[in-house]
Coordinates of C-alpha atoms in Angstrom, one line a residue:
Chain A
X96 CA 0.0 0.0 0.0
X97 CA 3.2 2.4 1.1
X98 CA 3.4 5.3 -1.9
X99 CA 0.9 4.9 -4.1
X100 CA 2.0 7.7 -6.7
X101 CA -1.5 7.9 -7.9
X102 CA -3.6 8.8 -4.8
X103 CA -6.0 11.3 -5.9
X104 CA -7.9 12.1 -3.0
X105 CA -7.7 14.9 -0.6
X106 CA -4.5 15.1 1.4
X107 CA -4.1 16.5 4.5
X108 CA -2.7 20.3 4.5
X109 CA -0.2 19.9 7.3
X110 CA 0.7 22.5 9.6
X111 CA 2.9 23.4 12.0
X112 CA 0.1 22.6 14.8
X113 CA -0.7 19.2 13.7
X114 CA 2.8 17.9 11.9
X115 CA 3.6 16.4 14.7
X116 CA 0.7 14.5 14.3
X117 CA 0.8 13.4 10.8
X118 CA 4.6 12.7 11.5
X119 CA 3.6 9.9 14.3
X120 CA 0.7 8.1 11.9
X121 CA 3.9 8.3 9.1
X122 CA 5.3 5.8 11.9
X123 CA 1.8 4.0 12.4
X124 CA 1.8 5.6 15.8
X125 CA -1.5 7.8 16.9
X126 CA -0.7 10.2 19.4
X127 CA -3.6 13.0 20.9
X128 CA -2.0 16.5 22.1
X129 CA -1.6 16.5 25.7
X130 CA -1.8 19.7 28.0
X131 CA 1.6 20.0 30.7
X132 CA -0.5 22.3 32.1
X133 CA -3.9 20.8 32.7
X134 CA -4.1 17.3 31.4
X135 CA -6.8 17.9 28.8
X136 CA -6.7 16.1 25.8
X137 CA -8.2 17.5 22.5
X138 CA -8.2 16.6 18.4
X139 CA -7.5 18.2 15.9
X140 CA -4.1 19.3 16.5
X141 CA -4.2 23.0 17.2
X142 CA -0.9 24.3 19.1
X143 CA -2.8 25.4 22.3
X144 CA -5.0 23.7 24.7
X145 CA -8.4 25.0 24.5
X146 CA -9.3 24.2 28.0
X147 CA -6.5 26.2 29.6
X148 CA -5.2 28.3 26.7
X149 CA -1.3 26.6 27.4
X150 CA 1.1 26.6 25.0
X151 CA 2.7 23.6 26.5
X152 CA 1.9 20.7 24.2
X153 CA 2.8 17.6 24.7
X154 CA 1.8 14.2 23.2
X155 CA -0.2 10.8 24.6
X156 CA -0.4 7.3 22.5
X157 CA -3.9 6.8 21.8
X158 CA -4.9 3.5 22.2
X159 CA -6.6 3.7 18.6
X160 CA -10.2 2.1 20.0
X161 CA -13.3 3.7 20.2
X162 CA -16.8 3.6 19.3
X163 CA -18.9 4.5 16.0
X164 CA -21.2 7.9 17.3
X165 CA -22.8 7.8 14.1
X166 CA -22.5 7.3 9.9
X167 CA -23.7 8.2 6.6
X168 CA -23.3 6.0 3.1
X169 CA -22.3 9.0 1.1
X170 CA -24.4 8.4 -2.1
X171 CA -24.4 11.2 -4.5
X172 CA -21.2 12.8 -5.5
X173 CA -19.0 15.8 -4.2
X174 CA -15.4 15.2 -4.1
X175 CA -14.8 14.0 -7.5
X176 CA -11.6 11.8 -6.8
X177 CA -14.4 10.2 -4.0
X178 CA -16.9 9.2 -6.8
X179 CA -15.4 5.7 -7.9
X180 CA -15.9 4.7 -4.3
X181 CA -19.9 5.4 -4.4
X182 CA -21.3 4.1 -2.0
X183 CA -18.9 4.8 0.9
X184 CA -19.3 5.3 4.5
X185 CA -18.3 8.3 6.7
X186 CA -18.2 7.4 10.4
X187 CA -17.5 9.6 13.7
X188 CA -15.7 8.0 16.0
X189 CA -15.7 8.6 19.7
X190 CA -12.3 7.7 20.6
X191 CA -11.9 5.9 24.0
X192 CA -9.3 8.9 25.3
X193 CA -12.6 11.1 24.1
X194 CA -12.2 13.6 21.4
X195 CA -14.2 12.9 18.5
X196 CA -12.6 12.4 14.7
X197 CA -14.1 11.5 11.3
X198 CA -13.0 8.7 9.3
X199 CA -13.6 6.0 7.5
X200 CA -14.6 1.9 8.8
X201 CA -13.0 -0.8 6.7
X202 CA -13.4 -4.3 6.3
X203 CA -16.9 -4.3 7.1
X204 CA -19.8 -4.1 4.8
X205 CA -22.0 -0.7 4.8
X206 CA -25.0 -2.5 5.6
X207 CA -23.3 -3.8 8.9
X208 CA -22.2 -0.4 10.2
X209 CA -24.2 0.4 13.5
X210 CA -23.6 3.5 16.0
X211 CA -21.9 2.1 19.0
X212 CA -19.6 -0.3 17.0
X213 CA -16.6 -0.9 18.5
X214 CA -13.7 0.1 16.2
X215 CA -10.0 0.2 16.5
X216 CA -7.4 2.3 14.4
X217 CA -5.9 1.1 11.3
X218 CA -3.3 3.0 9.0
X219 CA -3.4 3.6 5.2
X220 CA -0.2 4.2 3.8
X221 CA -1.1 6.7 0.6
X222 CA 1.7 8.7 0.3
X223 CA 5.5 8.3 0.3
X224 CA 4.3 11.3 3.1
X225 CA 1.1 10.9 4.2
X226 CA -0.7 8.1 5.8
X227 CA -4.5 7.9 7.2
X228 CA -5.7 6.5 10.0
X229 CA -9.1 4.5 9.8
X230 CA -11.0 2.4 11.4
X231 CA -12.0 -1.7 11.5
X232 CA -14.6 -3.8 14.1
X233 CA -12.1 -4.5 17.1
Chain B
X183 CA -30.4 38.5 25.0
X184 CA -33.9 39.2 25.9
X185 CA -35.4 40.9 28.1
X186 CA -39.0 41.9 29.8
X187 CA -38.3 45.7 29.1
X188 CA -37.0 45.4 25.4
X189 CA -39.8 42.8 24.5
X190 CA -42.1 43.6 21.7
X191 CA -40.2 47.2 21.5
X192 CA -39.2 47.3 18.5
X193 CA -40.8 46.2 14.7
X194 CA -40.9 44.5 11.7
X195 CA -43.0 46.4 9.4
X196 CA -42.1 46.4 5.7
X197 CA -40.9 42.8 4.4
X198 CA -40.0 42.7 0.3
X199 CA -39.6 39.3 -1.6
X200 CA -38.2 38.7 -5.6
X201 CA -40.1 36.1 -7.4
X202 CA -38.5 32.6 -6.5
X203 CA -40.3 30.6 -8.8
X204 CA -39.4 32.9 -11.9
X205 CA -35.7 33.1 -10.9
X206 CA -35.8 29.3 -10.5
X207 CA -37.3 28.9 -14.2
X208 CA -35.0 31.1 -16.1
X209 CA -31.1 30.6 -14.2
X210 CA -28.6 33.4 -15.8
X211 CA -24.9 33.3 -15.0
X212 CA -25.2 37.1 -15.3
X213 CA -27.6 37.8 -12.9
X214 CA -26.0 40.1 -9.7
X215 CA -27.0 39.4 -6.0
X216 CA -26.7 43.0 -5.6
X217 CA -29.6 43.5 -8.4
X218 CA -31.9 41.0 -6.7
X219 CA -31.3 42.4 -3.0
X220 CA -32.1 46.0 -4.5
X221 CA -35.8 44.5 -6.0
X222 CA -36.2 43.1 -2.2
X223 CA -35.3 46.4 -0.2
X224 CA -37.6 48.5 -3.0
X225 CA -40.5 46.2 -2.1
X226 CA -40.1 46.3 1.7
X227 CA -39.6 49.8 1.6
X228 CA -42.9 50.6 -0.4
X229 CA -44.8 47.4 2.1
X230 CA -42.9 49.5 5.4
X231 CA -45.3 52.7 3.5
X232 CA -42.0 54.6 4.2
X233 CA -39.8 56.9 2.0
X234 CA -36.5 56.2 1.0
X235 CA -35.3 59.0 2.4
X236 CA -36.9 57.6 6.2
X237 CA -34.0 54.5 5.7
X238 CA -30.7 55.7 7.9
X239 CA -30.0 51.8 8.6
X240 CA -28.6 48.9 6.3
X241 CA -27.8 45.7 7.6
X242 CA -26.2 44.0 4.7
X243 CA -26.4 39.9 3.9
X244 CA -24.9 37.7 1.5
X245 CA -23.1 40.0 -1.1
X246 CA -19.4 39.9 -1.1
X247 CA -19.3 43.8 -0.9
X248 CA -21.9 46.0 1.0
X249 CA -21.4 49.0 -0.8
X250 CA -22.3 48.4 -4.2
X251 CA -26.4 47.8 -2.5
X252 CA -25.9 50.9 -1.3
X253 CA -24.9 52.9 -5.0
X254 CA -27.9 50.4 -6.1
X255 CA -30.5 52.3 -3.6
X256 CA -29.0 55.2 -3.1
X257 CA -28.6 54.5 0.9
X258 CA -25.3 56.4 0.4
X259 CA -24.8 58.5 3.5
X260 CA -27.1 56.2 6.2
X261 CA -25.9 56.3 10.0
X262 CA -25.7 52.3 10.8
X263 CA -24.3 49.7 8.7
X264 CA -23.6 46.2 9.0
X265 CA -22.0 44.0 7.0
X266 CA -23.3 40.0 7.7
X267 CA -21.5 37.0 6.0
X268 CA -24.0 35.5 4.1
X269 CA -25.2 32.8 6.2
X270 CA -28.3 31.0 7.3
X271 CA -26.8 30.9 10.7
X272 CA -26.6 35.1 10.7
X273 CA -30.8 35.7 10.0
X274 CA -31.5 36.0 13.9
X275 CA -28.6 37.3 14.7
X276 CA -29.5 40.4 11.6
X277 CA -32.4 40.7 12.9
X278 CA -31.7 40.8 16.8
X279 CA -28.8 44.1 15.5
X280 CA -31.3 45.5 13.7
X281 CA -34.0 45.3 16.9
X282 CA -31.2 46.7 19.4
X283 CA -30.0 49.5 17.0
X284 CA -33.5 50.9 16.0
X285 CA -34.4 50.5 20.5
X286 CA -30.9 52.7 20.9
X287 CA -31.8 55.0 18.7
X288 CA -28.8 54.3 16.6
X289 CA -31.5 54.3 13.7
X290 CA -34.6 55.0 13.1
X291 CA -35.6 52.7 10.3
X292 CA -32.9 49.9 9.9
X293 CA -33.2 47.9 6.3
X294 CA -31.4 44.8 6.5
X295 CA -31.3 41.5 3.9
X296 CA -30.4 38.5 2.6
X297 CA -29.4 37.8 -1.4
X298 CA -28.1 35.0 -3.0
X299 CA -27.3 33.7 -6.2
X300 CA -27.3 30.1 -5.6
X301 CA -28.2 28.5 -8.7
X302 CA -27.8 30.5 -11.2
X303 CA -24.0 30.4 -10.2
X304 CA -24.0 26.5 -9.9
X305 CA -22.7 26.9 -6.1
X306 CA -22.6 23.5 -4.6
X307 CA -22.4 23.0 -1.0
X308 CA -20.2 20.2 0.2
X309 CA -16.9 19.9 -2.3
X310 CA -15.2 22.2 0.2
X311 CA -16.4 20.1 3.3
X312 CA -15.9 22.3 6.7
X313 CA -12.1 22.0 6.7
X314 CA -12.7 21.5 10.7
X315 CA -11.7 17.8 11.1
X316 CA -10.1 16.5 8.1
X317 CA -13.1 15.7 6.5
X318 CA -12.7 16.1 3.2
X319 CA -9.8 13.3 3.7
X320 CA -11.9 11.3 4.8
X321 CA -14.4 12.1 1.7
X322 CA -17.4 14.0 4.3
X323 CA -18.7 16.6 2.1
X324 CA -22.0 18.6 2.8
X325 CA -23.6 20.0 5.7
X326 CA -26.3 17.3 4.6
X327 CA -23.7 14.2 5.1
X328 CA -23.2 15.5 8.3
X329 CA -27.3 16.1 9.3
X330 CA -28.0 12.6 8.0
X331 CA -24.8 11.3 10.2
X332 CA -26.5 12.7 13.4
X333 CA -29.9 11.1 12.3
X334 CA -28.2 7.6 12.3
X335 CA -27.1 8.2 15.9
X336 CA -30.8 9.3 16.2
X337 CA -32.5 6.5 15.2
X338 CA -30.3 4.4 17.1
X339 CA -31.1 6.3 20.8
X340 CA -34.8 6.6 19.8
X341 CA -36.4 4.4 16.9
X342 CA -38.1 6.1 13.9
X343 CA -38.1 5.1 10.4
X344 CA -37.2 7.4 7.2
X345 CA -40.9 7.2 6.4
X346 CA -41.6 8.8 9.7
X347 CA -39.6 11.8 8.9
X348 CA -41.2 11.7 5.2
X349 CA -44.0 13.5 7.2
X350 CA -42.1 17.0 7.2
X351 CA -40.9 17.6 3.7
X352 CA -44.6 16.5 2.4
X353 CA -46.0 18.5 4.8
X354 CA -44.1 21.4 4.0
X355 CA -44.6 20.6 0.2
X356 CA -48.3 20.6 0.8
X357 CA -47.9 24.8 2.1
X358 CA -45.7 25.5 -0.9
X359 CA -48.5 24.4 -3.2
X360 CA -50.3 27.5 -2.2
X361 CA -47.7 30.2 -1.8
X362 CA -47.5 32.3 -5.0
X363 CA -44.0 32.4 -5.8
X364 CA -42.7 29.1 -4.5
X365 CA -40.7 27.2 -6.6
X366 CA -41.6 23.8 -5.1
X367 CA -45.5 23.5 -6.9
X368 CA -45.6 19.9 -7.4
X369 CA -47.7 17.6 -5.1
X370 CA -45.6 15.4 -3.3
X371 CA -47.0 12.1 -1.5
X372 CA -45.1 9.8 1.3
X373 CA -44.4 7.6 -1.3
X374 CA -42.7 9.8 -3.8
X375 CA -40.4 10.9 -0.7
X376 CA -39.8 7.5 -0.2
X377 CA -38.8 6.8 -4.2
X378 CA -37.0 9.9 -4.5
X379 CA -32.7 8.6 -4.2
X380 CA -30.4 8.5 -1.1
X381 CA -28.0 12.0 -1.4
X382 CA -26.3 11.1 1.6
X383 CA -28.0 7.9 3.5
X384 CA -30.0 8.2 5.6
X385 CA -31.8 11.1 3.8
X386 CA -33.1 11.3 0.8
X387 CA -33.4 14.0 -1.9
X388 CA -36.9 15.9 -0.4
X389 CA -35.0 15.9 2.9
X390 CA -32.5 18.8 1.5
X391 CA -33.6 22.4 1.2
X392 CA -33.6 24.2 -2.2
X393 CA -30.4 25.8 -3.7
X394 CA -32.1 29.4 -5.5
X395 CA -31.3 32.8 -6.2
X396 CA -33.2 35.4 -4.4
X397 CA -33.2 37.9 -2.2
X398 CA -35.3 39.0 1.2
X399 CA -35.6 42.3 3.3
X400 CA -37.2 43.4 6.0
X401 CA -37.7 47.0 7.3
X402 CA -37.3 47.3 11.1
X403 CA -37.9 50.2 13.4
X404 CA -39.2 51.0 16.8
X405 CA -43.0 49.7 17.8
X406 CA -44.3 53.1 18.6
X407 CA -43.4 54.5 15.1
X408 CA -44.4 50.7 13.7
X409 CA -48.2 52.5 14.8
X410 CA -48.3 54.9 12.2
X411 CA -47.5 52.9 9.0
X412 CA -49.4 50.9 6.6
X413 CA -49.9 47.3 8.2
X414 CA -50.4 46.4 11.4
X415 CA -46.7 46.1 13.3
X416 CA -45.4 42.6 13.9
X417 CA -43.2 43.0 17.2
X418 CA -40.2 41.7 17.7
X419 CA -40.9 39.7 21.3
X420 CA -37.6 38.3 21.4
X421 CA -34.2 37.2 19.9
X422 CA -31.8 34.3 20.7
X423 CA -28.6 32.6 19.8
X424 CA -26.3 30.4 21.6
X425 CA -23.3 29.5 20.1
X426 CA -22.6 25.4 19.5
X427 CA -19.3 25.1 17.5
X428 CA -17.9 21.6 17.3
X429 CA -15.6 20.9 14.7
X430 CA -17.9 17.5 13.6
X431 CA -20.7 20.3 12.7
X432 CA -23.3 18.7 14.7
X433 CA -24.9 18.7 18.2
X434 CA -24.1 15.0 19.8
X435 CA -27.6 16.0 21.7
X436 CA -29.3 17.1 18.6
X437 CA -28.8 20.6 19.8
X438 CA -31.1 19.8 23.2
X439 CA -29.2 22.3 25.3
X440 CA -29.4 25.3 22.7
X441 CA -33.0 25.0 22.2
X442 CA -33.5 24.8 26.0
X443 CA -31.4 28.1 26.2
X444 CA -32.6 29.8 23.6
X445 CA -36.8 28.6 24.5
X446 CA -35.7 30.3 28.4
X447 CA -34.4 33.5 26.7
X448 CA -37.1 34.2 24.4
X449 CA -40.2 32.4 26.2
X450 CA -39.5 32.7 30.2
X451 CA -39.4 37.0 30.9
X452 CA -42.7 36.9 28.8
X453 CA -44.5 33.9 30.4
X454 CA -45.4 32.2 27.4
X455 CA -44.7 28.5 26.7
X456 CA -45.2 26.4 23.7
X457 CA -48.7 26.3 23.8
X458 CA -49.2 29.8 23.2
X459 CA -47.4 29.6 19.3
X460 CA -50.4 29.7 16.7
X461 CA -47.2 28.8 14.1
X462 CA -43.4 27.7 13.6
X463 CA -41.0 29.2 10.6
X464 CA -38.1 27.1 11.4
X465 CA -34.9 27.0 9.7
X466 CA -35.5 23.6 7.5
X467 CA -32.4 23.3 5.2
X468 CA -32.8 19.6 6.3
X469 CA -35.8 17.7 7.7
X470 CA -34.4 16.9 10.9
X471 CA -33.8 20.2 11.9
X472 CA -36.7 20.5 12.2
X473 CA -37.8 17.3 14.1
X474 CA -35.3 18.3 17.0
X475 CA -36.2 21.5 17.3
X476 CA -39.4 19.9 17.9
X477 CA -38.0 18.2 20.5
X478 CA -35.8 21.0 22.0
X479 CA -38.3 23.4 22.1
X480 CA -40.1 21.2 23.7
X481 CA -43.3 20.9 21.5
X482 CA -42.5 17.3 21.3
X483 CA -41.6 14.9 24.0
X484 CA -37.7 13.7 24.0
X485 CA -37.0 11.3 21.2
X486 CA -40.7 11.0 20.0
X487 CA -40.8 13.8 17.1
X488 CA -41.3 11.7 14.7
X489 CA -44.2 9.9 15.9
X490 CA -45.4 13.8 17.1
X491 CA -45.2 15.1 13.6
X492 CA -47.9 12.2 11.7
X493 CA -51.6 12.6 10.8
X494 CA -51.7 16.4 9.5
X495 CA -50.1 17.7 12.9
X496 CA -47.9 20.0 11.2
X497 CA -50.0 21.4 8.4
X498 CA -52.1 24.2 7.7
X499 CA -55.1 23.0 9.8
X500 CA -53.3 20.9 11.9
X501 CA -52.6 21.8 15.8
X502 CA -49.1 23.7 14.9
X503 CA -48.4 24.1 11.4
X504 CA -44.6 24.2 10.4
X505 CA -43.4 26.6 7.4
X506 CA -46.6 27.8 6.1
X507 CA -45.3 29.4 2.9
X508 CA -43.1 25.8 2.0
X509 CA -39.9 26.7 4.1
X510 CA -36.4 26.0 2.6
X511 CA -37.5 22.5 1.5
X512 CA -39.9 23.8 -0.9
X513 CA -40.6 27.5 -0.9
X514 CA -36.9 29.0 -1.7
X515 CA -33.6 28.7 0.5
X516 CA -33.4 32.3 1.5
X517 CA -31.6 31.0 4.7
X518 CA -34.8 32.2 7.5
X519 CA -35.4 35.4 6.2
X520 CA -38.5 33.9 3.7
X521 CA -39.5 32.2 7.3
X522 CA -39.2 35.6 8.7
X523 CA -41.4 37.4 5.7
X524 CA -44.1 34.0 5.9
X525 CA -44.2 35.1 9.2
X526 CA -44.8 38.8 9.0
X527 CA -47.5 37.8 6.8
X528 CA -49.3 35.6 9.0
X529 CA -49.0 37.8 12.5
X530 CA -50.7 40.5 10.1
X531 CA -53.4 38.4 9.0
X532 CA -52.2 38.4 5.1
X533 CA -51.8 34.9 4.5
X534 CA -54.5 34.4 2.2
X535 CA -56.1 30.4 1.9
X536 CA -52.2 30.2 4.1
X537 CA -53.7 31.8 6.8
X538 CA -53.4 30.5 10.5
X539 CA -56.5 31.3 12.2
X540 CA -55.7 33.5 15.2
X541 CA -52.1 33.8 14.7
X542 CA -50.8 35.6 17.5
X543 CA -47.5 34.3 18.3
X544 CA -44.4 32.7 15.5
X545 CA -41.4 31.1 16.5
X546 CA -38.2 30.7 14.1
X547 CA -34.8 28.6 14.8
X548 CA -32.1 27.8 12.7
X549 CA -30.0 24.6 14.7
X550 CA -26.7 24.6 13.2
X551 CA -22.9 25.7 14.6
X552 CA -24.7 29.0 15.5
X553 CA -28.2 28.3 16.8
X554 CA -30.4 31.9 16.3
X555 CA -34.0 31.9 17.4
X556 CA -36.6 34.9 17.4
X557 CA -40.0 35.3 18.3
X558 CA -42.3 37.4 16.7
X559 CA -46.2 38.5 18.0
X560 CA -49.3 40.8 17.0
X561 CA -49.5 44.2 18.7
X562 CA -51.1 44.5 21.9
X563 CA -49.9 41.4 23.2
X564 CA -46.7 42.9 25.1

């Protein structure tokens, strides 16, 4: 799967609040910012903690489970480089650690998708630069 | 922001509307948003019974530029100006500046609109995604994706079935059938809701709100000057908002706790509950908005909307009929401000065969990342 020159979809455009980030899933790793100050752990990536306004980010592992909040079968088409996957599914994940993240549940049929699944992380390789995390039934 | 003392001070009482249906029929990729809102401020001037020259207020919606409105109608040299990003999520929050400006006497007569050229300019909503969350990555496009993501979650905390919430598009649809002017004109039965295709499963085609060109306005002042123009003023009782940003777009309590704050700030300082609104004009870019506001506003019990809204509930005749003039689903997406002109209509007693018997008291919400409320009423009851 590892640099697949023609990936057409969307890529992440990284930043200096969330390379870190991207950096760690490069290595198959998914890590949540973590506040020195206060503990609180939020997603996306932004440099600051939200809850206490610190600038002193630091990083946990994620364990990579959580549950399925909810889902859509994306039917009709709006990102073109999406439309040879019609039907898909779009899921949002409540991760165990508890921020929330969109993504996408393979190696399960659409039909069999229910809120509450459990899921665990899985990475997707796309890029020589760039790899997604997703989700399968744990 | 409401309170007992600025309750039903201030007016709506000139609203304008361009002809949806025409636009609709006859799209032109030449056609100017800044044309359109011009036809809509003419006409709520003239409705208002005002003068030009009595307009010193221009609250300004949906153009990419407010000044080129203002060469349009000559409001060159007004006193108040506001510039709004055009955004359904903006019409109460217009509307609540324009209500505290006129009640500060910052103006005296405050114009303010919404114009877009939807259509005609082939936007699209959803190619873009939010950009919050790495969505697009992830291939979530549309505010609708994420609406009919929430209603998954929904069904699985409460029950329901899709044909269940077929009830409020063909309800709506049935309203739009006599509103001059909408586009949606064609009778629409629960079983062609049912056959029309998935757009982003769970909901279906009639579940989405038009995409139009068009253009609103409303003329606001104070109630006591609202007494010596041409209709019978429609007072502004109360505005809301309560902000609910999450990145995921959606409320993970189908926005329970903004409708609660928003029902206390409008409804509690006056005393009146849900049983004392004759109608809603609710913000229905999707069908589920509108089944929990229902629910948030308390009309319907927690997690029974769906079963609330069958058997003719919420149409014209029915106990509380929802989007009189067809709503976003099937008058015209002006974003709240055609809810906010059906409304007008109906406190005044000028809804034709529309017409809500009685209609004191109309209540609008829009539940999205910015939840805006208002509450309108007839004079005399404040």
């Amino acid at each position: 799967m590892s640099g697949e020159a023609g990936y057409a979809k969307p890529l992440p455009t990284v930043t200096h609040e969330d390379r870190e980030f991207w950096a760690a899933a490069r290595q198959h790793r998914f890590v949540l910012p973590e506040c020195r100050a206060c503990g609180h752990v939020w997603f996306p990536p932004y440099a600051s903690c939200p809850a206490c306004l610190s600038f002193d980010r630091g990083w946990t592992e994620a364990s990579g489970r959580g549950t399925v909040w909810g889902f859509t079968i994306m039917r009709q088409p709006y990102i073109p480089s999406f439309e040879p996957e019609l039907p898909y599914n779009v899921v949002l994940v409540e991760l165990e650690e508890g921020p929330m993240v969109y993504s996408n549940l393979v190696s399960i049929d659409n039909d069999d998708i229910a809120c509450g699944l459990a899921v665990e992380a899985v990475f997707e390789d796309v890029t020589d630069k760039i790899t997604l995390i997703k989700f399968r039934p744990s | 922001m409401s309170d007992r003392e600025f309750a039903g001070k201030t007016a709506i009482v000139g609203i304008g509307s361009t002809d949806f249906a025409q636009l609709y029929r006859s799209t032109d990729p030449e056609r100017t948003g800044e044309s359109l809102a011009t036809e809509a401020i003419a006409a709520a001037i003239a409705d208002a019974g005002l003068e030009k020259s009595q307009i010193d207020g221009l609250i300004t919606g949906g153009l990419p530029h407010y000044e080129p409105v203002a060469y349009r109608t000559g409001l060159t040299d007004v006193r108040f100006v506001v510039d709004y990003p055009g955004a359904g999520r903006m019409c109460a929050m217009a509307l609540m500046h324009a209500a505290t400006a006129v009640h500060h006497g910052l103006a005296d007569y405050v114009v303010l609109f919404n114009s877009v050229v939807f259509r005609s300019q082939g936007v699209k909503f959803g190619a873009q995604g939010q950009g919050l969350l790495y969505d697009t990555i992830y291939g979530m496009a549309s505010p609708g994706a994420q609406y009919s993501l929430a209603f998954t979650r929904y069904q699985a905390e409460y029950g329901g079935t899709e044909e269940q919430l077929g009830a409020i598009p063909v309800a709506i649809r049935s309203h739009a059938r006599m509103t001059p002017g909408a586009i949606m004109q064609q009778e629409m039965a629960i079983d062609d809701y049912l056959a029309a295709r998935y757009i982003a499963q769970p909901l279906r085609l009639f579940d989405y709100c038009l995409i139009n060109d068009g253009a609103v306005a409303y003329v606001v002042t104070t109630a006591e000057r609202a007494r010596d123009l041409a209709h019978p003023p429609v007072l502004i009782a109360g505005t809301a908002g309560r902000a609910n940003f999450r990145e995921w777009y959606v409320d993970l309590g189908f926005w329970d706790e903004a409708c609660r704050s928003m029902k206390a700030d409008l409804f509690d300082p006056l005393g009146v509950t849900t049983d004392d609104i004759d109608c809603l004009q609710v913000y229905d870019n999707f069908s589920v908005s509108v089944l929990w506001g229902l629910e948030g506003f308390g009309f319907a019990p927690q997690g029974q909307g769906l079963e609330w809204v069958q058997n003719g509930r919420i149409a014209l005749g029915g106990e509380l009929p929802i989007n009189t003039s067809g709503g976003m689903l099937s008058e015209s997406y002006l974003q709240g401000w055609n809810q906010h002109a059906e409304a007008v209509r109906q406190l005044r007693g000028q809804a034709g065969e529309r017409q809500v018997p009685d209609c004191d008291w109309s209540l609008y919400w829009c539940l999205s990342a910015l939840p805006g409320a208002s509450l309108l009423c007839r004079d005399g009851l404040l």
